[in-house]
């Protein structure tokens, strides 16, 4: 589904991503881990062109993001993104948060969008909150709304950038459980996370970034039990 070749990203003269090549298969769950500042968010943001690569190619479902400027809008609709800080629309109810983009960007009728949104709210355990406003919700509830909102666009791919990092510890599980269900349902997911438990249990593959380089990638078991590089060993010693 995703094919990245020789991706480089510079901010000014600062090379933040250097020569990253990897791919993600349909239905695969890939976790990106690595130290703060290693380029994880920048990599994720390149995948939906929130950042423009300096060089290299990115294909999503066979369509080049980097070559054709025309289809970016269309491709972005197929990619859901969930951020650390939720980014809900504060002036809209929970239900309206879910229906806004389907109605505006896809032209779906309100009644149909409402029906779909209710199914998604049920799925994330928030049926009772449809008329609530975001500021009345807990962090875990906000993030579950954010995931449901992304799913309302029926994306083929979901990107998560540290979705649990801003949450109080007791709310991490409810969000990870929703993500686990999504993974089980066959969604293709790329997840930047500090939750090593999630990476270990749920991911099919782990990418380890350090100083903008893809230093190591492998199956979670191999990576966590037997890292190949000194940099990965050092990182795991600090976080596990
Ligand atoms: P991570 O998500 O792994 O913590 P980031 O991708 O956010 O890392 O950042 C990688 C590097 O790129 C950092 O040194 C950061 O300061 C820099 N960086 C990120 N975004 C920008 C930007 N918009 N302009 C300049 N530098 C940036
Ligand atoms: Mg980041």
PDB file of C-alpha atoms and ligand atoms in Angstrom:
ATOM      1  CA  UNK A   1       0.000   0.000   0.000  1.00  0.00           C
ATOM      2  CA  UNK A   2       2.862   2.361   0.819  1.00  0.00           C
ATOM      3  CA  UNK A   3       6.169   2.362  -0.992  1.00  0.00           C
ATOM      4  CA  UNK A   4       8.841   4.825   0.106  1.00  0.00           C
ATOM      5  CA  UNK A   5      12.143   5.049  -1.766  1.00  0.00           C
ATOM      6  CA  UNK A   6      15.177   7.128  -0.833  1.00  0.00           C
ATOM      7  CA  UNK A   7      13.158   9.680   1.068  1.00  0.00           C
ATOM      8  CA  UNK A   8      15.072  12.744   2.226  1.00  0.00           C
ATOM      9  CA  UNK A   9      13.671  15.711   4.125  1.00  0.00           C
ATOM     10  CA  UNK A  10      15.606  18.829   5.018  1.00  0.00           C
ATOM     11  CA  UNK A  11      14.505  21.860   6.999  1.00  0.00           C
ATOM     12  CA  UNK A  12      16.957  24.454   5.711  1.00  0.00           C
ATOM     13  CA  UNK A  13      20.308  22.727   5.869  1.00  0.00           C
ATOM     14  CA  UNK A  14      19.186  20.360   8.642  1.00  0.00           C
ATOM     15  CA  UNK A  15      18.633  16.882   7.223  1.00  0.00           C
ATOM     16  CA  UNK A  16      15.816  15.405   9.295  1.00  0.00           C
ATOM     17  CA  UNK A  17      15.185  12.290   7.213  1.00  0.00           C
ATOM     18  CA  UNK A  18      18.014  10.692   5.353  1.00  0.00           C
ATOM     19  CA  UNK A  19      17.563   8.075   2.672  1.00  0.00           C
ATOM     20  CA  UNK A  20      14.580   6.173   4.020  1.00  0.00           C
ATOM     21  CA  UNK A  21      13.278   3.275   1.958  1.00  0.00           C
ATOM     22  CA  UNK A  22      10.560   0.952   3.185  1.00  0.00           C
ATOM     23  CA  UNK A  23       7.131  -0.342   2.310  1.00  0.00           C
ATOM     24  CA  UNK A  24       3.918  -1.220   4.089  1.00  0.00           C
ATOM     25  CA  UNK A  25       1.563  -3.931   2.865  1.00  0.00           C
ATOM     26  CA  UNK A  26      -2.221  -3.709   2.884  1.00  0.00           C
ATOM     27  CA  UNK A  27      -3.515  -4.728   6.305  1.00  0.00           C
ATOM     28  CA  UNK A  28      -0.121  -4.406   7.918  1.00  0.00           C
ATOM     29  CA  UNK A  29       0.382  -2.611  11.242  1.00  0.00           C
ATOM     30  CA  UNK A  30       3.760  -0.881  11.455  1.00  0.00           C
ATOM     31  CA  UNK A  31       5.041   0.851  14.585  1.00  0.00           C
ATOM     32  CA  UNK A  32       7.657   3.572  14.327  1.00  0.00           C
ATOM     33  CA  UNK A  33       9.796   4.009  17.396  1.00  0.00           C
ATOM     34  CA  UNK A  34      12.902   5.991  18.184  1.00  0.00           C
ATOM     35  CA  UNK A  35      14.257   8.808  20.330  1.00  0.00           C
ATOM     36  CA  UNK A  36      12.667  12.250  20.453  1.00  0.00           C
ATOM     37  CA  UNK A  37      13.763  14.320  17.459  1.00  0.00           C
ATOM     38  CA  UNK A  38      14.682  11.279  15.362  1.00  0.00           C
ATOM     39  CA  UNK A  39      12.246  12.249  12.584  1.00  0.00           C
ATOM     40  CA  UNK A  40       9.258  10.004  13.378  1.00  0.00           C
ATOM     41  CA  UNK A  41       6.608  12.725  13.044  1.00  0.00           C
ATOM     42  CA  UNK A  42       8.253  14.170   9.954  1.00  0.00           C
ATOM     43  CA  UNK A  43       8.245  10.736   8.316  1.00  0.00           C
ATOM     44  CA  UNK A  44       4.561  10.222   9.124  1.00  0.00           C
ATOM     45  CA  UNK A  45       3.705  13.717   7.886  1.00  0.00           C
ATOM     46  CA  UNK A  46       5.508  13.036   4.607  1.00  0.00           C
ATOM     47  CA  UNK A  47       3.147  10.090   4.048  1.00  0.00           C
ATOM     48  CA  UNK A  48       0.201  12.441   3.574  1.00  0.00           C
ATOM     49  CA  UNK A  49       2.214  15.416   2.361  1.00  0.00           C
ATOM     50  CA  UNK A  50       1.751  17.521   5.463  1.00  0.00           C
ATOM     51  CA  UNK A  51       5.491  17.808   4.832  1.00  0.00           C
ATOM     52  CA  UNK A  52       6.874  17.886   1.302  1.00  0.00           C
ATOM     53  CA  UNK A  53       9.840  15.552   0.839  1.00  0.00           C
ATOM     54  CA  UNK A  54      13.061  17.171  -0.330  1.00  0.00           C
ATOM     55  CA  UNK A  55      13.754  14.176  -2.548  1.00  0.00           C
ATOM     56  CA  UNK A  56      12.738  10.569  -2.996  1.00  0.00           C
ATOM     57  CA  UNK A  57       9.442   8.957  -3.927  1.00  0.00           C
ATOM     58  CA  UNK A  58       6.331   7.954  -2.019  1.00  0.00           C
ATOM     59  CA  UNK A  59       3.615   5.852  -3.602  1.00  0.00           C
ATOM     60  CA  UNK A  60       0.301   5.088  -1.961  1.00  0.00           C
ATOM     61  CA  UNK A  61      -1.699   2.363  -3.692  1.00  0.00           C
ATOM     62  CA  UNK A  62       0.409   2.789  -6.802  1.00  0.00           C
ATOM     63  CA  UNK A  63      -0.166   6.562  -7.034  1.00  0.00           C
ATOM     64  CA  UNK A  64       2.909   8.726  -6.623  1.00  0.00           C
ATOM     65  CA  UNK A  65       2.462  11.426  -4.001  1.00  0.00           C
ATOM     66  CA  UNK A  66       5.666  13.066  -5.017  1.00  0.00           C
ATOM     67  CA  UNK A  67       5.103  13.236  -8.790  1.00  0.00           C
ATOM     68  CA  UNK A  68       1.433  14.071  -9.273  1.00  0.00           C
ATOM     69  CA  UNK A  69       0.360  17.197  -7.462  1.00  0.00           C
ATOM     70  CA  UNK A  70      -3.206  16.817  -8.737  1.00  0.00           C
ATOM     71  CA  UNK A  71      -4.357  13.805  -6.830  1.00  0.00           C
ATOM     72  CA  UNK A  72      -3.013  14.862  -3.429  1.00  0.00           C
ATOM     73  CA  UNK A  73      -6.397  16.061  -2.256  1.00  0.00           C
ATOM     74  CA  UNK A  74      -8.015  12.787  -3.250  1.00  0.00           C
ATOM     75  CA  UNK A  75      -5.266  10.679  -1.745  1.00  0.00           C
ATOM     76  CA  UNK A  76      -5.423  12.612   1.513  1.00  0.00           C
ATOM     77  CA  UNK A  77      -9.093  11.728   1.830  1.00  0.00           C
ATOM     78  CA  UNK A  78      -8.070   8.094   1.872  1.00  0.00           C
ATOM     79  CA  UNK A  79      -5.599   8.594   4.696  1.00  0.00           C
ATOM     80  CA  UNK A  80      -6.802   9.148   8.241  1.00  0.00           C
ATOM     81  CA  UNK A  81      -4.517  10.881  10.693  1.00  0.00           C
ATOM     82  CA  UNK A  82      -4.691  10.945  14.483  1.00  0.00           C
ATOM     83  CA  UNK A  83      -2.502  13.391  16.408  1.00  0.00           C
ATOM     84  CA  UNK A  84      -1.190  13.540  19.942  1.00  0.00           C
ATOM     85  CA  UNK A  85      -3.380  16.562  20.743  1.00  0.00           C
ATOM     86  CA  UNK A  86      -6.658  15.368  19.172  1.00  0.00           C
ATOM     87  CA  UNK A  87      -7.385  18.487  17.051  1.00  0.00           C
ATOM     88  CA  UNK A  88     -11.158  18.159  17.385  1.00  0.00           C
ATOM     89  CA  UNK A  89     -13.413  21.010  16.225  1.00  0.00           C
ATOM     90  CA  UNK A  90     -14.285  22.663  19.557  1.00  0.00           C
ATOM     91  CA  UNK A  91     -17.443  24.406  18.324  1.00  0.00           C
ATOM     92  CA  UNK A  92     -18.985  21.200  16.932  1.00  0.00           C
ATOM     93  CA  UNK A  93     -20.655  18.385  18.854  1.00  0.00           C
ATOM     94  CA  UNK A  94     -19.099  14.948  18.866  1.00  0.00           C
ATOM     95  CA  UNK A  95     -21.502  13.771  16.152  1.00  0.00           C
ATOM     96  CA  UNK A  96     -20.832  16.874  14.054  1.00  0.00           C
ATOM     97  CA  UNK A  97     -17.087  16.313  14.402  1.00  0.00           C
ATOM     98  CA  UNK A  98     -17.616  12.961  12.718  1.00  0.00           C
ATOM     99  CA  UNK A  99     -19.998  14.144   9.989  1.00  0.00           C
ATOM    100  CA  UNK A 100     -18.359  17.446   9.026  1.00  0.00           C
ATOM    101  CA  UNK A 101     -15.802  16.141   6.523  1.00  0.00           C
ATOM    102  CA  UNK A 102     -17.976  13.417   4.978  1.00  0.00           C
ATOM    103  CA  UNK A 103     -20.690  16.015   4.300  1.00  0.00           C
ATOM    104  CA  UNK A 104     -18.372  18.845   3.181  1.00  0.00           C
ATOM    105  CA  UNK A 105     -15.642  16.965   1.363  1.00  0.00           C
ATOM    106  CA  UNK A 106     -17.482  13.910   0.103  1.00  0.00           C
ATOM    107  CA  UNK A 107     -20.975  15.331  -0.382  1.00  0.00           C
ATOM    108  CA  UNK A 108     -22.642  12.629   1.699  1.00  0.00           C
ATOM    109  CA  UNK A 109     -26.202  13.395   2.848  1.00  0.00           C
ATOM    110  CA  UNK A 110     -26.548  14.437   6.474  1.00  0.00           C
ATOM    111  CA  UNK A 111     -28.902  11.568   7.363  1.00  0.00           C
ATOM    112  CA  UNK A 112     -26.498   8.996   5.963  1.00  0.00           C
ATOM    113  CA  UNK A 113     -23.472  10.658   7.590  1.00  0.00           C
ATOM    114  CA  UNK A 114     -25.318  10.688  10.942  1.00  0.00           C
ATOM    115  CA  UNK A 115     -26.107   6.978  10.660  1.00  0.00           C
ATOM    116  CA  UNK A 116     -22.505   6.076   9.872  1.00  0.00           C
ATOM    117  CA  UNK A 117     -21.214   8.335  12.618  1.00  0.00           C
ATOM    118  CA  UNK A 118     -23.446   6.627  15.172  1.00  0.00           C
ATOM    119  CA  UNK A 119     -22.097   3.225  14.170  1.00  0.00           C
ATOM    120  CA  UNK A 120     -18.552   4.537  14.672  1.00  0.00           C
ATOM    121  CA  UNK A 121     -19.348   6.147  18.021  1.00  0.00           C
ATOM    122  CA  UNK A 122     -20.743   2.830  19.184  1.00  0.00           C
ATOM    123  CA  UNK A 123     -17.578   1.123  18.006  1.00  0.00           C
ATOM    124  CA  UNK A 124     -15.390   3.422  20.111  1.00  0.00           C
ATOM    125  CA  UNK A 125     -17.788   3.206  23.070  1.00  0.00           C
ATOM    126  CA  UNK A 126     -19.067   6.775  22.975  1.00  0.00           C
ATOM    127  CA  UNK A 127     -22.697   6.496  21.858  1.00  0.00           C
ATOM    128  CA  UNK A 128     -23.870   8.539  24.843  1.00  0.00           C
ATOM    129  CA  UNK A 129     -21.633  11.459  23.909  1.00  0.00           C
ATOM    130  CA  UNK A 130     -22.989  12.355  20.495  1.00  0.00           C
ATOM    131  CA  UNK A 131     -24.415  15.721  21.586  1.00  0.00           C
ATOM    132  CA  UNK A 132     -21.493  16.575  23.885  1.00  0.00           C
ATOM    133  CA  UNK A 133     -18.853  19.162  22.990  1.00  0.00           C
ATOM    134  CA  UNK A 134     -15.173  18.189  22.993  1.00  0.00           C
ATOM    135  CA  UNK A 135     -14.235  20.323  26.002  1.00  0.00           C
ATOM    136  CA  UNK A 136     -16.571  18.265  28.205  1.00  0.00           C
ATOM    137  CA  UNK A 137     -14.734  15.022  27.373  1.00  0.00           C
ATOM    138  CA  UNK A 138     -11.745  13.350  29.010  1.00  0.00           C
ATOM    139  CA  UNK A 139      -8.535  13.016  27.007  1.00  0.00           C
ATOM    140  CA  UNK A 140      -9.190   9.357  26.308  1.00  0.00           C
ATOM    141  CA  UNK A 141     -12.705  10.144  25.096  1.00  0.00           C
ATOM    142  CA  UNK A 142     -11.386  12.968  22.893  1.00  0.00           C
ATOM    143  CA  UNK A 143      -8.869  10.678  21.293  1.00  0.00           C
ATOM    144  CA  UNK A 144     -11.512   8.018  20.662  1.00  0.00           C
ATOM    145  CA  UNK A 145     -13.649  10.688  18.973  1.00  0.00           C
ATOM    146  CA  UNK A 146     -10.621  11.705  16.897  1.00  0.00           C
ATOM    147  CA  UNK A 147     -10.147   8.104  15.769  1.00  0.00           C
ATOM    148  CA  UNK A 148     -13.851   7.744  14.939  1.00  0.00           C
ATOM    149  CA  UNK A 149     -13.727  11.038  13.052  1.00  0.00           C
ATOM    150  CA  UNK A 150     -10.837   9.822  10.932  1.00  0.00           C
ATOM    151  CA  UNK A 151     -12.674   6.547  10.272  1.00  0.00           C
ATOM    152  CA  UNK A 152     -15.785   8.454   9.172  1.00  0.00           C
ATOM    153  CA  UNK A 153     -13.934   9.297   5.947  1.00  0.00           C
ATOM    154  CA  UNK A 154     -13.548   5.549   5.315  1.00  0.00           C
ATOM    155  CA  UNK A 155      -9.775   5.747   4.897  1.00  0.00           C
ATOM    156  CA  UNK A 156      -7.693   2.933   3.502  1.00  0.00           C
ATOM    157  CA  UNK A 157      -4.788   3.842   5.733  1.00  0.00           C
ATOM    158  CA  UNK A 158      -4.575   5.271   9.241  1.00  0.00           C
ATOM    159  CA  UNK A 159      -1.585   7.229  10.542  1.00  0.00           C
ATOM    160  CA  UNK A 160      -1.180   7.775  14.288  1.00  0.00           C
ATOM    161  CA  UNK A 161       1.355  10.178  15.790  1.00  0.00           C
ATOM    162  CA  UNK A 162       1.823   9.334  19.474  1.00  0.00           C
ATOM    163  CA  UNK A 163      -1.924   9.013  20.041  1.00  0.00           C
ATOM    164  CA  UNK A 164      -1.567   8.228  23.758  1.00  0.00           C
ATOM    165  CA  UNK A 165       1.315  10.532  24.724  1.00  0.00           C
ATOM    166  CA  UNK A 166      -0.899  13.380  25.936  1.00  0.00           C
ATOM    167  CA  UNK A 167      -3.168  11.130  28.002  1.00  0.00           C
ATOM    168  CA  UNK A 168      -3.268  10.462  31.703  1.00  0.00           C
ATOM    169  CA  UNK A 169      -2.048   6.911  32.317  1.00  0.00           C
ATOM    170  CA  UNK A 170      -5.479   5.534  33.182  1.00  0.00           C
ATOM    171  CA  UNK A 171      -6.787   6.585  29.772  1.00  0.00           C
ATOM    172  CA  UNK A 172      -4.100   5.002  27.643  1.00  0.00           C
ATOM    173  CA  UNK A 173      -5.687   1.555  27.607  1.00  0.00           C
ATOM    174  CA  UNK A 174      -9.099   2.651  26.316  1.00  0.00           C
ATOM    175  CA  UNK A 175      -7.418   4.273  23.308  1.00  0.00           C
ATOM    176  CA  UNK A 176      -5.020   1.387  22.674  1.00  0.00           C
ATOM    177  CA  UNK A 177      -7.970  -1.029  22.850  1.00  0.00           C
ATOM    178  CA  UNK A 178      -9.740   0.892  20.078  1.00  0.00           C
ATOM    179  CA  UNK A 179      -6.534   0.783  18.032  1.00  0.00           C
ATOM    180  CA  UNK A 180      -6.150  -2.945  18.638  1.00  0.00           C
ATOM    181  CA  UNK A 181      -9.715  -3.544  17.402  1.00  0.00           C
ATOM    182  CA  UNK A 182      -8.951  -1.489  14.335  1.00  0.00           C
ATOM    183  CA  UNK A 183      -5.816  -3.513  13.676  1.00  0.00           C
ATOM    184  CA  UNK A 184      -7.804  -6.739  14.018  1.00  0.00           C
ATOM    185  CA  UNK A 185     -10.362  -5.459  11.537  1.00  0.00           C
ATOM    186  CA  UNK A 186      -7.592  -5.406   8.911  1.00  0.00           C
ATOM    187  CA  UNK A 187      -6.910  -1.669   8.737  1.00  0.00           C
ATOM    188  CA  UNK A 188      -3.480  -0.689   7.426  1.00  0.00           C
ATOM    189  CA  UNK A 189      -1.884   1.350  10.203  1.00  0.00           C
ATOM    190  CA  UNK A 190       1.349   3.265  10.751  1.00  0.00           C
ATOM    191  CA  UNK A 191       1.712   4.150  14.418  1.00  0.00           C
ATOM    192  CA  UNK A 192       4.392   6.349  15.970  1.00  0.00           C
ATOM    193  CA  UNK A 193       4.364   5.323  19.603  1.00  0.00           C
ATOM    194  CA  UNK A 194       6.228   5.129  22.873  1.00  0.00           C
ATOM    195  CA  UNK A 195       3.950   2.281  23.923  1.00  0.00           C
ATOM    196  CA  UNK A 196       6.370  -0.598  23.564  1.00  0.00           C
ATOM    197  CA  UNK A 197       3.646  -3.011  24.694  1.00  0.00           C
ATOM    198  CA  UNK A 198       1.505  -1.985  21.741  1.00  0.00           C
ATOM    199  CA  UNK A 199       4.419  -2.246  19.317  1.00  0.00           C
ATOM    200  CA  UNK A 200       5.250  -5.669  20.670  1.00  0.00           C
ATOM    201  CA  UNK A 201       1.760  -7.144  20.737  1.00  0.00           C
ATOM    202  CA  UNK A 202      -0.059  -5.476  17.878  1.00  0.00           C
ATOM    203  CA  UNK A 203       2.486  -4.413  15.268  1.00  0.00           C
ATOM    204  CA  UNK A 204       3.494  -6.746  12.464  1.00  0.00           C
ATOM    205  CA  UNK A 205       6.714  -4.805  12.037  1.00  0.00           C
ATOM    206  CA  UNK A 206       8.730  -2.204  13.897  1.00  0.00           C
ATOM    207  CA  UNK A 207      10.764   0.572  12.297  1.00  0.00           C
ATOM    208  CA  UNK A 208      13.466   2.105  14.471  1.00  0.00           C
ATOM    209  CA  UNK A 209      14.508   5.629  13.518  1.00  0.00           C
ATOM    210  CA  UNK A 210      17.518   7.433  14.920  1.00  0.00           C
ATOM    211  CA  UNK A 211      18.887  10.793  13.735  1.00  0.00           C
ATOM    212  CA  UNK A 212      16.673  10.647  10.653  1.00  0.00           C
ATOM    213  CA  UNK A 213      17.876   7.244   9.504  1.00  0.00           C
ATOM    214  CA  UNK A 214      15.965   3.994   9.387  1.00  0.00           C
ATOM    215  CA  UNK A 215      18.485   2.125  11.489  1.00  0.00           C
ATOM    216  CA  UNK A 216      16.659  -1.142  11.893  1.00  0.00           C
ATOM    217  CA  UNK A 217      13.380  -2.795  10.987  1.00  0.00           C
ATOM    218  CA  UNK A 218      11.993  -6.177  11.824  1.00  0.00           C
ATOM    219  CA  UNK A 219       9.332  -8.265  13.452  1.00  0.00           C
ATOM    220  CA  UNK A 220       8.595  -7.079  17.005  1.00  0.00           C
ATOM    221  CA  UNK A 221       9.845 -10.317  18.550  1.00  0.00           C
ATOM    222  CA  UNK A 222      13.178 -10.112  16.789  1.00  0.00           C
ATOM    223  CA  UNK A 223      13.564  -6.395  17.333  1.00  0.00           C
ATOM    224  CA  UNK A 224      12.739  -6.365  21.048  1.00  0.00           C
ATOM    225  CA  UNK A 225      14.468  -9.615  21.975  1.00  0.00           C
ATOM    226  CA  UNK A 226      17.476  -9.398  19.728  1.00  0.00           C
ATOM    227  CA  UNK A 227      18.149  -5.922  18.312  1.00  0.00           C
ATOM    228  CA  UNK A 228      20.888  -5.966  15.712  1.00  0.00           C
ATOM    229  CA  UNK A 229      22.364  -2.509  16.115  1.00  0.00           C
ATOM    230  CA  UNK A 230      24.040  -0.843  19.075  1.00  0.00           C
ATOM    231  CA  UNK A 231      21.779   2.184  18.650  1.00  0.00           C
ATOM    232  CA  UNK A 232      18.628   0.079  18.954  1.00  0.00           C
ATOM    233  CA  UNK A 233      20.055  -1.805  21.933  1.00  0.00           C
ATOM    234  CA  UNK A 234      20.911   1.449  23.636  1.00  0.00           C
ATOM    235  CA  UNK A 235      17.416   2.863  23.004  1.00  0.00           C
ATOM    236  CA  UNK A 236      15.686  -0.266  24.287  1.00  0.00           C
ATOM    237  CA  UNK A 237      17.866  -0.305  27.394  1.00  0.00           C
ATOM    238  CA  UNK A 238      16.552   3.164  28.190  1.00  0.00           C
ATOM    239  CA  UNK A 239      12.858   2.571  27.555  1.00  0.00           C
ATOM    240  CA  UNK A 240      12.211  -1.022  28.629  1.00  0.00           C
TER     241      UNK A 240
HETATM  242  P1  LIG B   1      10.208  13.052  16.405  1.00  0.00           P
HETATM  243  O1  LIG B   1       8.766  13.008  15.992  1.00  0.00           O
HETATM  244  O2  LIG B   1      10.937  11.776  16.220  1.00  0.00           O
HETATM  245  O3  LIG B   1      10.376  13.568  17.803  1.00  0.00           O
HETATM  246  P2  LIG B   1      10.381  15.189  14.457  1.00  0.00           P
HETATM  247  O4  LIG B   1      10.059  14.581  13.153  1.00  0.00           O
HETATM  248  O5  LIG B   1       9.297  15.975  15.117  1.00  0.00           O
HETATM  249  O6  LIG B   1      10.954  14.085  15.456  1.00  0.00           O
HETATM  250  O7  LIG B   1      11.612  16.176  14.301  1.00  0.00           O
HETATM  251  C1  LIG B   1      12.841  15.753  13.752  1.00  0.00           C
HETATM  252  C2  LIG B   1      13.761  16.960  13.657  1.00  0.00           C
HETATM  253  O8  LIG B   1      13.232  17.889  12.739  1.00  0.00           O
HETATM  254  C3  LIG B   1      13.924  17.702  14.968  1.00  0.00           C
HETATM  255  O9  LIG B   1      15.257  18.116  15.065  1.00  0.00           O
HETATM  256  C4  LIG B   1      13.008  18.870  14.807  1.00  0.00           C
HETATM  257  O10 LIG B   1      13.459  19.972  15.560  1.00  0.00           O
HETATM  258  C5  LIG B   1      13.076  19.150  13.321  1.00  0.00           C
HETATM  259  N1  LIG B   1      11.859  19.750  12.768  1.00  0.00           N
HETATM  260  C6  LIG B   1      10.640  19.168  12.769  1.00  0.00           C
HETATM  261  N2  LIG B   1       9.719  19.953  12.160  1.00  0.00           N
HETATM  262  C7  LIG B   1      10.396  21.071  11.763  1.00  0.00           C
HETATM  263  C8  LIG B   1      10.026  22.269  11.068  1.00  0.00           C
HETATM  264  N3  LIG B   1       8.767  22.469  10.643  1.00  0.00           N
HETATM  265  N4  LIG B   1      11.001  23.176  10.844  1.00  0.00           N
HETATM  266  C9  LIG B   1      12.268  22.974  11.256  1.00  0.00           C
HETATM  267  N5  LIG B   1      12.681  21.872  11.904  1.00  0.00           N
HETATM  268  C10 LIG B   1      11.767  20.928  12.162  1.00  0.00           C
HETATM  269 MG1  LIG B   2       7.032  13.405  17.026  1.00  0.00          MG
END
